């Protein structure tokens, strides 16, 4: 399964890229608005893996080219820009039977901490679905995983991630993919209508890390 990580040059993109590269054999392409930046970051991730004896080719491409060839497109892009990015992909006519996966969460910070601020449609995952062509499947996943913890391959994850999608087969595909990451247990949280509940956990875990000195990169594990 070809995985494209758009905005894979950023924090969660790096974490997901190195984990998928280390733990699976799926071909991975890093996408960026700037092709040269994507190629440079992909090569940096390859070097990080090579230092650990992991020999992986990671491609870099402009976002549209990365998405065009992918089966699964992870939108590792800030929440306020993910809708426009999806529309640009649709305008470039590169979206057809891919599964789009959104890890994005709308949040606003103040002196107290981070607060959940979903778009008016309800959640970023639903916003992605609304702005994608009708035939393109959308799922939400990876919202509650801290980028630094993912990117640190010396850390055992031991975390859950919650997957939402309207189409059961699509949800199953993303659950299986996420479960391939060592230390991640992917759990279904139902259809996209439940995405807001999933996304809203992200500011909670970040606030817990902020107010508890001995906790960093907090995640969730459901028992
Ligand atoms: N960081 C975390 O721990 C974490 C955890 C879970 C979920 N998330 C979610 O994952 C998403 C990405 O988070 P992040 O922390 O990785 O963000 P980030 O590092 O700030 O940005 C990720 C990438 O987004 C691209 N980007 C920036 N502005 C853009 C625009 N106007 N249009 C299109 N692309 C743009 C950039 O790539 P190029 O410049 O290369 O195009 C950037 O490298 C967010 O929605 C966040 O809510 C983050």
PDB file of N, CA, C and O in Angstrom, residues 19-82:
ATOM      1  N   UNK A  19       8.103   6.022  11.711  1.00  0.00           N
ATOM      2  CA  UNK A  19       7.483   4.813  12.283  1.00  0.00           C
ATOM      3  C   UNK A  19       6.994   3.886  11.175  1.00  0.00           C
ATOM      4  O   UNK A  19       7.214   2.681  11.221  1.00  0.00           O
ATOM      5  N   UNK A  20       6.299   4.427  10.163  1.00  0.00           N
ATOM      6  CA  UNK A  20       5.839   3.556   9.075  1.00  0.00           C
ATOM      7  C   UNK A  20       7.029   2.949   8.334  1.00  0.00           C
ATOM      8  O   UNK A  20       6.989   1.784   7.924  1.00  0.00           O
ATOM      9  N   UNK A  21       8.092   3.726   8.193  1.00  0.00           N
ATOM     10  CA  UNK A  21       9.272   3.198   7.498  1.00  0.00           C
ATOM     11  C   UNK A  21       9.947   2.107   8.322  1.00  0.00           C
ATOM     12  O   UNK A  21      10.396   1.094   7.787  1.00  0.00           O
ATOM     13  N   UNK A  22      10.006   2.314   9.646  1.00  0.00           N
ATOM     14  CA  UNK A  22      10.701   1.353  10.507  1.00  0.00           C
ATOM     15  C   UNK A  22       9.884   0.076  10.698  1.00  0.00           C
ATOM     16  O   UNK A  22      10.449  -1.016  10.781  1.00  0.00           O
ATOM     17  N   UNK A  23       8.561   0.202  10.770  1.00  0.00           N
ATOM     18  CA  UNK A  23       7.731  -0.922  11.203  1.00  0.00           C
ATOM     19  C   UNK A  23       6.995  -1.638  10.075  1.00  0.00           C
ATOM     20  O   UNK A  23       6.377  -2.675  10.322  1.00  0.00           O
ATOM     21  N   UNK A  24       6.991  -1.061   8.873  1.00  0.00           N
ATOM     22  CA  UNK A  24       6.235  -1.686   7.773  1.00  0.00           C
ATOM     23  C   UNK A  24       7.095  -1.681   6.511  1.00  0.00           C
ATOM     24  O   UNK A  24       8.170  -1.090   6.482  1.00  0.00           O
ATOM     25  N   UNK A  25       6.572  -2.332   5.484  1.00  0.00           N
ATOM     26  CA  UNK A  25       7.294  -2.324   4.197  1.00  0.00           C
ATOM     27  C   UNK A  25       6.562  -1.462   3.167  1.00  0.00           C
ATOM     28  O   UNK A  25       6.911  -1.473   1.992  1.00  0.00           O
ATOM     29  N   UNK A  26       5.546  -0.734   3.602  1.00  0.00           N
ATOM     30  CA  UNK A  26       4.803   0.087   2.636  1.00  0.00           C
ATOM     31  C   UNK A  26       5.693   1.189   2.059  1.00  0.00           C
ATOM     32  O   UNK A  26       6.417   1.849   2.817  1.00  0.00           O
ATOM     33  N   UNK A  27       5.644   1.398   0.749  1.00  0.00           N
ATOM     34  CA  UNK A  27       6.376   2.532   0.174  1.00  0.00           C
ATOM     35  C   UNK A  27       5.811   3.853   0.710  1.00  0.00           C
ATOM     36  O   UNK A  27       4.592   3.998   0.851  1.00  0.00           O
ATOM     37  N   UNK A  28       6.718   4.788   1.007  1.00  0.00           N
ATOM     38  CA  UNK A  28       6.307   6.052   1.636  1.00  0.00           C
ATOM     39  C   UNK A  28       6.814   7.228   0.801  1.00  0.00           C
ATOM     40  O   UNK A  28       7.982   7.256   0.404  1.00  0.00           O
ATOM     41  N   UNK A  29       5.933   8.175   0.577  1.00  0.00           N
ATOM     42  CA  UNK A  29       6.345   9.423  -0.078  1.00  0.00           C
ATOM     43  C   UNK A  29       6.015  10.585   0.838  1.00  0.00           C
ATOM     44  O   UNK A  29       4.892  10.697   1.341  1.00  0.00           O
ATOM     45  N   UNK A  30       7.010  11.433   1.059  1.00  0.00           N
ATOM     46  CA  UNK A  30       6.802  12.672   1.815  1.00  0.00           C
ATOM     47  C   UNK A  30       6.329  13.731   0.825  1.00  0.00           C
ATOM     48  O   UNK A  30       6.951  13.936  -0.225  1.00  0.00           O
ATOM     49  N   UNK A  31       5.220  14.394   1.166  1.00  0.00           N
ATOM     50  CA  UNK A  31       4.724  15.471   0.325  1.00  0.00           C
ATOM     51  C   UNK A  31       4.958  16.814   0.981  1.00  0.00           C
ATOM     52  O   UNK A  31       5.023  16.915   2.215  1.00  0.00           O
ATOM     53  N   UNK A  32       5.115  17.823   0.144  1.00  0.00           N
ATOM     54  CA  UNK A  32       5.312  19.196   0.626  1.00  0.00           C
ATOM     55  C   UNK A  32       4.780  20.136  -0.444  1.00  0.00           C
ATOM     56  O   UNK A  32       4.623  19.749  -1.607  1.00  0.00           O
ATOM     57  N   UNK A  33       4.538  21.397  -0.044  1.00  0.00           N
ATOM     58  CA  UNK A  33       4.219  22.391  -1.069  1.00  0.00           C
ATOM     59  C   UNK A  33       5.440  22.667  -1.930  1.00  0.00           C
ATOM     60  O   UNK A  33       5.323  23.213  -3.025  1.00  0.00           O
ATOM     61  N   UNK A  34       6.613  22.297  -1.396  1.00  0.00           N
ATOM     62  CA  UNK A  34       7.885  22.583  -2.068  1.00  0.00           C
ATOM     63  C   UNK A  34       8.597  21.246  -2.309  1.00  0.00           C
ATOM     64  O   UNK A  34       9.046  20.593  -1.361  1.00  0.00           O
ATOM     65  N   UNK A  35       8.664  20.838  -3.553  1.00  0.00           N
ATOM     66  CA  UNK A  35       9.207  19.515  -3.876  1.00  0.00           C
ATOM     67  C   UNK A  35      10.626  19.318  -3.319  1.00  0.00           C
ATOM     68  O   UNK A  35      10.949  18.259  -2.763  1.00  0.00           O
ATOM     69  N   UNK A  36      11.466  20.369  -3.454  1.00  0.00           N
ATOM     70  CA  UNK A  36      12.865  20.234  -2.997  1.00  0.00           C
ATOM     71  C   UNK A  36      12.911  19.981  -1.490  1.00  0.00           C
ATOM     72  O   UNK A  36      13.717  19.184  -0.991  1.00  0.00           O
ATOM     73  N   UNK A  37      12.009  20.660  -0.748  1.00  0.00           N
ATOM     74  CA  UNK A  37      11.954  20.459   0.708  1.00  0.00           C
ATOM     75  C   UNK A  37      11.538  19.022   1.028  1.00  0.00           C
ATOM     76  O   UNK A  37      12.101  18.383   1.934  1.00  0.00           O
ATOM     77  N   UNK A  38      10.597  18.498   0.256  1.00  0.00           N
ATOM     78  CA  UNK A  38      10.139  17.115   0.481  1.00  0.00           C
ATOM     79  C   UNK A  38      11.289  16.139   0.248  1.00  0.00           C
ATOM     80  O   UNK A  38      11.494  15.205   1.042  1.00  0.00           O
ATOM     81  N   UNK A  39      12.035  16.355  -0.816  1.00  0.00           N
ATOM     82  CA  UNK A  39      13.147  15.448  -1.141  1.00  0.00           C
ATOM     83  C   UNK A  39      14.210  15.524  -0.044  1.00  0.00           C
ATOM     84  O   UNK A  39      14.727  14.495   0.411  1.00  0.00           O
ATOM     85  N   UNK A  40      14.465  16.739   0.422  1.00  0.00           N
ATOM     86  CA  UNK A  40      15.499  16.919   1.459  1.00  0.00           C
ATOM     87  C   UNK A  40      15.072  16.242   2.766  1.00  0.00           C
ATOM     88  O   UNK A  40      15.856  15.531   3.402  1.00  0.00           O
ATOM     89  N   UNK A  41      13.802  16.412   3.160  1.00  0.00           N
ATOM     90  CA  UNK A  41      13.327  15.810   4.416  1.00  0.00           C
ATOM     91  C   UNK A  41      13.279  14.282   4.291  1.00  0.00           C
ATOM     92  O   UNK A  41      13.631  13.566   5.230  1.00  0.00           O
ATOM     93  N   UNK A  42      12.844  13.796   3.135  1.00  0.00           N
ATOM     94  CA  UNK A  42      12.788  12.336   2.939  1.00  0.00           C
ATOM     95  C   UNK A  42      14.182  11.745   3.110  1.00  0.00           C
ATOM     96  O   UNK A  42      14.365  10.708   3.752  1.00  0.00           O
ATOM     97  N   UNK A  43      15.165  12.435   2.546  1.00  0.00           N
ATOM     98  CA  UNK A  43      16.540  11.943   2.646  1.00  0.00           C
ATOM     99  C   UNK A  43      17.037  12.009   4.102  1.00  0.00           C
ATOM    100  O   UNK A  43      17.743  11.111   4.577  1.00  0.00           O
ATOM    101  N   UNK A  44      16.633  13.051   4.826  1.00  0.00           N
ATOM    102  CA  UNK A  44      17.013  13.152   6.252  1.00  0.00           C
ATOM    103  C   UNK A  44      16.391  12.006   7.050  1.00  0.00           C
ATOM    104  O   UNK A  44      17.042  11.430   7.928  1.00  0.00           O
ATOM    105  N   UNK A  45      15.144  11.642   6.746  1.00  0.00           N
ATOM    106  CA  UNK A  45      14.506  10.530   7.465  1.00  0.00           C
ATOM    107  C   UNK A  45      15.215   9.217   7.131  1.00  0.00           C
ATOM    108  O   UNK A  45      15.427   8.379   8.013  1.00  0.00           O
ATOM    109  N   UNK A  46      15.581   9.060   5.861  1.00  0.00           N
ATOM    110  CA  UNK A  46      16.330   7.850   5.461  1.00  0.00           C
ATOM    111  C   UNK A  46      17.622   7.754   6.265  1.00  0.00           C
ATOM    112  O   UNK A  46      17.987   6.673   6.743  1.00  0.00           O
ATOM    113  N   UNK A  47      18.314   8.888   6.416  1.00  0.00           N
ATOM    114  CA  UNK A  47      19.586   8.881   7.150  1.00  0.00           C
ATOM    115  C   UNK A  47      19.364   8.510   8.610  1.00  0.00           C
ATOM    116  O   UNK A  47      20.142   7.752   9.189  1.00  0.00           O
ATOM    117  N   UNK A  48      18.305   9.072   9.208  1.00  0.00           N
ATOM    118  CA  UNK A  48      18.006   8.731  10.614  1.00  0.00           C
ATOM    119  C   UNK A  48      17.785   7.236  10.766  1.00  0.00           C
ATOM    120  O   UNK A  48      18.238   6.610  11.718  1.00  0.00           O
ATOM    121  N   UNK A  49      17.066   6.638   9.807  1.00  0.00           N
ATOM    122  CA  UNK A  49      16.785   5.198   9.873  1.00  0.00           C
ATOM    123  C   UNK A  49      18.056   4.398   9.610  1.00  0.00           C
ATOM    124  O   UNK A  49      18.308   3.382  10.261  1.00  0.00           O
ATOM    125  N   UNK A  50      18.877   4.880   8.676  1.00  0.00           N
ATOM    126  CA  UNK A  50      20.118   4.159   8.335  1.00  0.00           C
ATOM    127  C   UNK A  50      21.039   4.074   9.542  1.00  0.00           C
ATOM    128  O   UNK A  50      21.709   3.064   9.760  1.00  0.00           O
ATOM    129  N   UNK A  51      21.049   5.144  10.360  1.00  0.00           N
ATOM    130  CA  UNK A  51      21.878   5.131  11.585  1.00  0.00           C
ATOM    131  C   UNK A  51      21.473   4.002  12.524  1.00  0.00           C
ATOM    132  O   UNK A  51      22.250   3.563  13.359  1.00  0.00           O
ATOM    133  N   UNK A  52      20.225   3.548  12.384  1.00  0.00           N
ATOM    134  CA  UNK A  52      19.743   2.441  13.225  1.00  0.00           C
ATOM    135  C   UNK A  52      19.789   1.118  12.480  1.00  0.00           C
ATOM    136  O   UNK A  52      19.211   0.126  12.912  1.00  0.00           O
ATOM    137  N   UNK A  53      20.433   1.133  11.307  1.00  0.00           N
ATOM    138  CA  UNK A  53      20.548  -0.103  10.525  1.00  0.00           C
ATOM    139  C   UNK A  53      19.303  -0.436   9.728  1.00  0.00           C
ATOM    140  O   UNK A  53      19.121  -1.566   9.278  1.00  0.00           O
ATOM    141  N   UNK A  54      18.411   0.554   9.574  1.00  0.00           N
ATOM    142  CA  UNK A  54      17.185   0.310   8.796  1.00  0.00           C
ATOM    143  C   UNK A  54      17.367   0.937   7.419  1.00  0.00           C
ATOM    144  O   UNK A  54      17.528   2.160   7.288  1.00  0.00           O
ATOM    145  N   UNK A  55      17.346   0.083   6.403  1.00  0.00           N
ATOM    146  CA  UNK A  55      17.604   0.543   5.041  1.00  0.00           C
ATOM    147  C   UNK A  55      16.274   0.744   4.329  1.00  0.00           C
ATOM    148  O   UNK A  55      15.644  -0.221   3.920  1.00  0.00           O
ATOM    149  N   UNK A  56      15.832   1.985   4.231  1.00  0.00           N
ATOM    150  CA  UNK A  56      14.553   2.258   3.576  1.00  0.00           C
ATOM    151  C   UNK A  56      14.708   3.397   2.589  1.00  0.00           C
ATOM    152  O   UNK A  56      15.388   4.376   2.860  1.00  0.00           O
ATOM    153  N   UNK A  57      14.034   3.251   1.422  1.00  0.00           N
ATOM    154  CA  UNK A  57      13.937   4.369   0.481  1.00  0.00           C
ATOM    155  C   UNK A  57      12.664   5.134   0.800  1.00  0.00           C
ATOM    156  O   UNK A  57      11.585   4.535   0.854  1.00  0.00           O
ATOM    157  N   UNK A  58      12.798   6.425   1.025  1.00  0.00           N
ATOM    158  CA  UNK A  58      11.607   7.272   1.227  1.00  0.00           C
ATOM    159  C   UNK A  58      11.641   8.335   0.138  1.00  0.00           C
ATOM    160  O   UNK A  58      12.656   9.021  -0.040  1.00  0.00           O
ATOM    161  N   UNK A  59      10.544   8.438  -0.593  1.00  0.00           N
ATOM    162  CA  UNK A  59      10.508   9.404  -1.701  1.00  0.00           C
ATOM    163  C   UNK A  59      10.048  10.762  -1.194  1.00  0.00           C
ATOM    164  O   UNK A  59       9.425  10.872  -0.133  1.00  0.00           O
ATOM    165  N   UNK A  60      10.360  11.791  -1.973  1.00  0.00           N
ATOM    166  CA  UNK A  60       9.866  13.141  -1.681  1.00  0.00           C
ATOM    167  C   UNK A  60       9.262  13.718  -2.951  1.00  0.00           C
ATOM    168  O   UNK A  60       9.783  13.482  -4.053  1.00  0.00           O
ATOM    169  N   UNK A  61       8.149  14.432  -2.831  1.00  0.00           N
ATOM    170  CA  UNK A  61       7.472  14.971  -4.017  1.00  0.00           C
ATOM    171  C   UNK A  61       6.596  16.145  -3.602  1.00  0.00           C
ATOM    172  O   UNK A  61       6.288  16.310  -2.415  1.00  0.00           O
ATOM    173  N   UNK A  62       6.185  16.917  -4.589  1.00  0.00           N
ATOM    174  CA  UNK A  62       5.181  17.952  -4.323  1.00  0.00           C
ATOM    175  C   UNK A  62       3.890  17.251  -3.897  1.00  0.00           C
ATOM    176  O   UNK A  62       3.632  16.103  -4.298  1.00  0.00           O
ATOM    177  N   UNK A  63       3.079  17.930  -3.084  1.00  0.00           N
ATOM    178  CA  UNK A  63       1.887  17.292  -2.512  1.00  0.00           C
ATOM    179  C   UNK A  63       1.017  16.581  -3.557  1.00  0.00           C
ATOM    180  O   UNK A  63       0.604  15.431  -3.348  1.00  0.00           O
ATOM    181  N   UNK A  64       0.756  17.256  -4.685  1.00  0.00           N
ATOM    182  CA  UNK A  64      -0.167  16.661  -5.673  1.00  0.00           C
ATOM    183  C   UNK A  64       0.424  15.389  -6.269  1.00  0.00           C
ATOM    184  O   UNK A  64      -0.292  14.387  -6.430  1.00  0.00           O
ATOM    185  N   UNK A  65       1.707  15.401  -6.568  1.00  0.00           N
ATOM    186  CA  UNK A  65       2.332  14.209  -7.153  1.00  0.00           C
ATOM    187  C   UNK A  65       2.363  13.077  -6.133  1.00  0.00           C
ATOM    188  O   UNK A  65       2.139  11.908  -6.469  1.00  0.00           O
ATOM    189  N   UNK A  66       2.626  13.423  -4.878  1.00  0.00           N
ATOM    190  CA  UNK A  66       2.657  12.400  -3.829  1.00  0.00           C
ATOM    191  C   UNK A  66       1.275  11.762  -3.681  1.00  0.00           C
ATOM    192  O   UNK A  66       1.141  10.535  -3.583  1.00  0.00           O
ATOM    193  N   UNK A  67       0.232  12.593  -3.682  1.00  0.00           N
ATOM    194  CA  UNK A  67      -1.135  12.081  -3.493  1.00  0.00           C
ATOM    195  C   UNK A  67      -1.592  11.263  -4.694  1.00  0.00           C
ATOM    196  O   UNK A  67      -2.296  10.260  -4.542  1.00  0.00           O
ATOM    197  N   UNK A  68      -1.178  11.683  -5.892  1.00  0.00           N
ATOM    198  CA  UNK A  68      -1.654  11.032  -7.117  1.00  0.00           C
ATOM    199  C   UNK A  68      -1.325   9.551  -7.126  1.00  0.00           C
ATOM    200  O   UNK A  68      -2.134   8.730  -7.572  1.00  0.00           O
ATOM    201  N   UNK A  69      -0.154   9.188  -6.627  1.00  0.00           N
ATOM    202  CA  UNK A  69       0.305   7.794  -6.706  1.00  0.00           C
ATOM    203  C   UNK A  69      -0.045   6.975  -5.473  1.00  0.00           C
ATOM    204  O   UNK A  69       0.338   5.813  -5.386  1.00  0.00           O
ATOM    205  N   UNK A  70      -0.730   7.584  -4.513  1.00  0.00           N
ATOM    206  CA  UNK A  70      -0.891   6.906  -3.218  1.00  0.00           C
ATOM    207  C   UNK A  70      -2.215   6.149  -3.114  1.00  0.00           C
ATOM    208  O   UNK A  70      -3.187   6.453  -3.802  1.00  0.00           O
ATOM    209  N   UNK A  71      -2.224   5.159  -2.233  1.00  0.00           N
ATOM    210  CA  UNK A  71      -3.474   4.507  -1.846  1.00  0.00           C
ATOM    211  C   UNK A  71      -4.050   5.196  -0.607  1.00  0.00           C
ATOM    212  O   UNK A  71      -5.252   5.350  -0.470  1.00  0.00           O
ATOM    213  N   UNK A  72      -3.147   5.584   0.285  1.00  0.00           N
ATOM    214  CA  UNK A  72      -3.544   6.264   1.521  1.00  0.00           C
ATOM    215  C   UNK A  72      -2.786   7.582   1.600  1.00  0.00           C
ATOM    216  O   UNK A  72      -1.562   7.610   1.454  1.00  0.00           O
ATOM    217  N   UNK A  73      -3.521   8.667   1.802  1.00  0.00           N
ATOM    218  CA  UNK A  73      -2.914   9.997   1.867  1.00  0.00           C
ATOM    219  C   UNK A  73      -3.152  10.557   3.267  1.00  0.00           C
ATOM    220  O   UNK A  73      -4.294  10.849   3.638  1.00  0.00           O
ATOM    221  N   UNK A  74      -2.083  10.687   4.045  1.00  0.00           N
ATOM    222  CA  UNK A  74      -2.202  11.253   5.391  1.00  0.00           C
ATOM    223  C   UNK A  74      -1.992  12.764   5.289  1.00  0.00           C
ATOM    224  O   UNK A  74      -0.979  13.219   4.733  1.00  0.00           O
ATOM    225  N   UNK A  75      -2.956  13.521   5.818  1.00  0.00           N
ATOM    226  CA  UNK A  75      -2.930  14.983   5.686  1.00  0.00           C
ATOM    227  C   UNK A  75      -2.325  15.581   6.957  1.00  0.00           C
ATOM    228  O   UNK A  75      -3.034  16.000   7.863  1.00  0.00           O
ATOM    229  N   UNK A  76      -0.999  15.599   7.013  1.00  0.00           N
ATOM    230  CA  UNK A  76      -0.278  16.074   8.213  1.00  0.00           C
ATOM    231  C   UNK A  76      -0.054  17.585   8.103  1.00  0.00           C
ATOM    232  O   UNK A  76       1.076  18.070   8.066  1.00  0.00           O
ATOM    233  N   UNK A  77      -1.148  18.280   8.050  1.00  0.00           N
ATOM    234  CA  UNK A  77      -1.162  19.711   7.701  1.00  0.00           C
ATOM    235  C   UNK A  77      -1.963  20.463   8.761  1.00  0.00           C
ATOM    236  O   UNK A  77      -2.962  19.930   9.279  1.00  0.00           O
ATOM    237  N   UNK A  78      -1.565  21.691   9.096  1.00  0.00           N
ATOM    238  CA  UNK A  78      -2.325  22.442  10.112  1.00  0.00           C
ATOM    239  C   UNK A  78      -3.817  22.534   9.753  1.00  0.00           C
ATOM    240  O   UNK A  78      -4.169  22.640   8.576  1.00  0.00           O
ATOM    241  N   UNK A  79      -4.673  22.486  10.773  1.00  0.00           N
ATOM    242  CA  UNK A  79      -6.115  22.366  10.537  1.00  0.00           C
ATOM    243  C   UNK A  79      -6.710  23.479   9.668  1.00  0.00           C
ATOM    244  O   UNK A  79      -7.644  23.233   8.907  1.00  0.00           O
ATOM    245  N   UNK A  80      -6.144  24.675   9.753  1.00  0.00           N
ATOM    246  CA  UNK A  80      -6.735  25.779   8.988  1.00  0.00           C
ATOM    247  C   UNK A  80      -6.373  25.720   7.514  1.00  0.00           C
ATOM    248  O   UNK A  80      -6.919  26.481   6.709  1.00  0.00           O
ATOM    249  N   UNK A  81      -5.452  24.841   7.147  1.00  0.00           N
ATOM    250  CA  UNK A  81      -5.009  24.773   5.747  1.00  0.00           C
ATOM    251  C   UNK A  81      -5.356  23.457   5.087  1.00  0.00           C
ATOM    252  O   UNK A  81      -5.162  23.305   3.890  1.00  0.00           O
ATOM    253  N   UNK A  82      -5.860  22.509   5.878  1.00  0.00           N
ATOM    254  CA  UNK A  82      -6.068  21.181   5.312  1.00  0.00           C
ATOM    255  C   UNK A  82      -7.213  21.186   4.284  1.00  0.00           C
ATOM    256  O   UNK A  82      -7.122  20.525   3.238  1.00  0.00           O
TER     257      UNK A  82
END
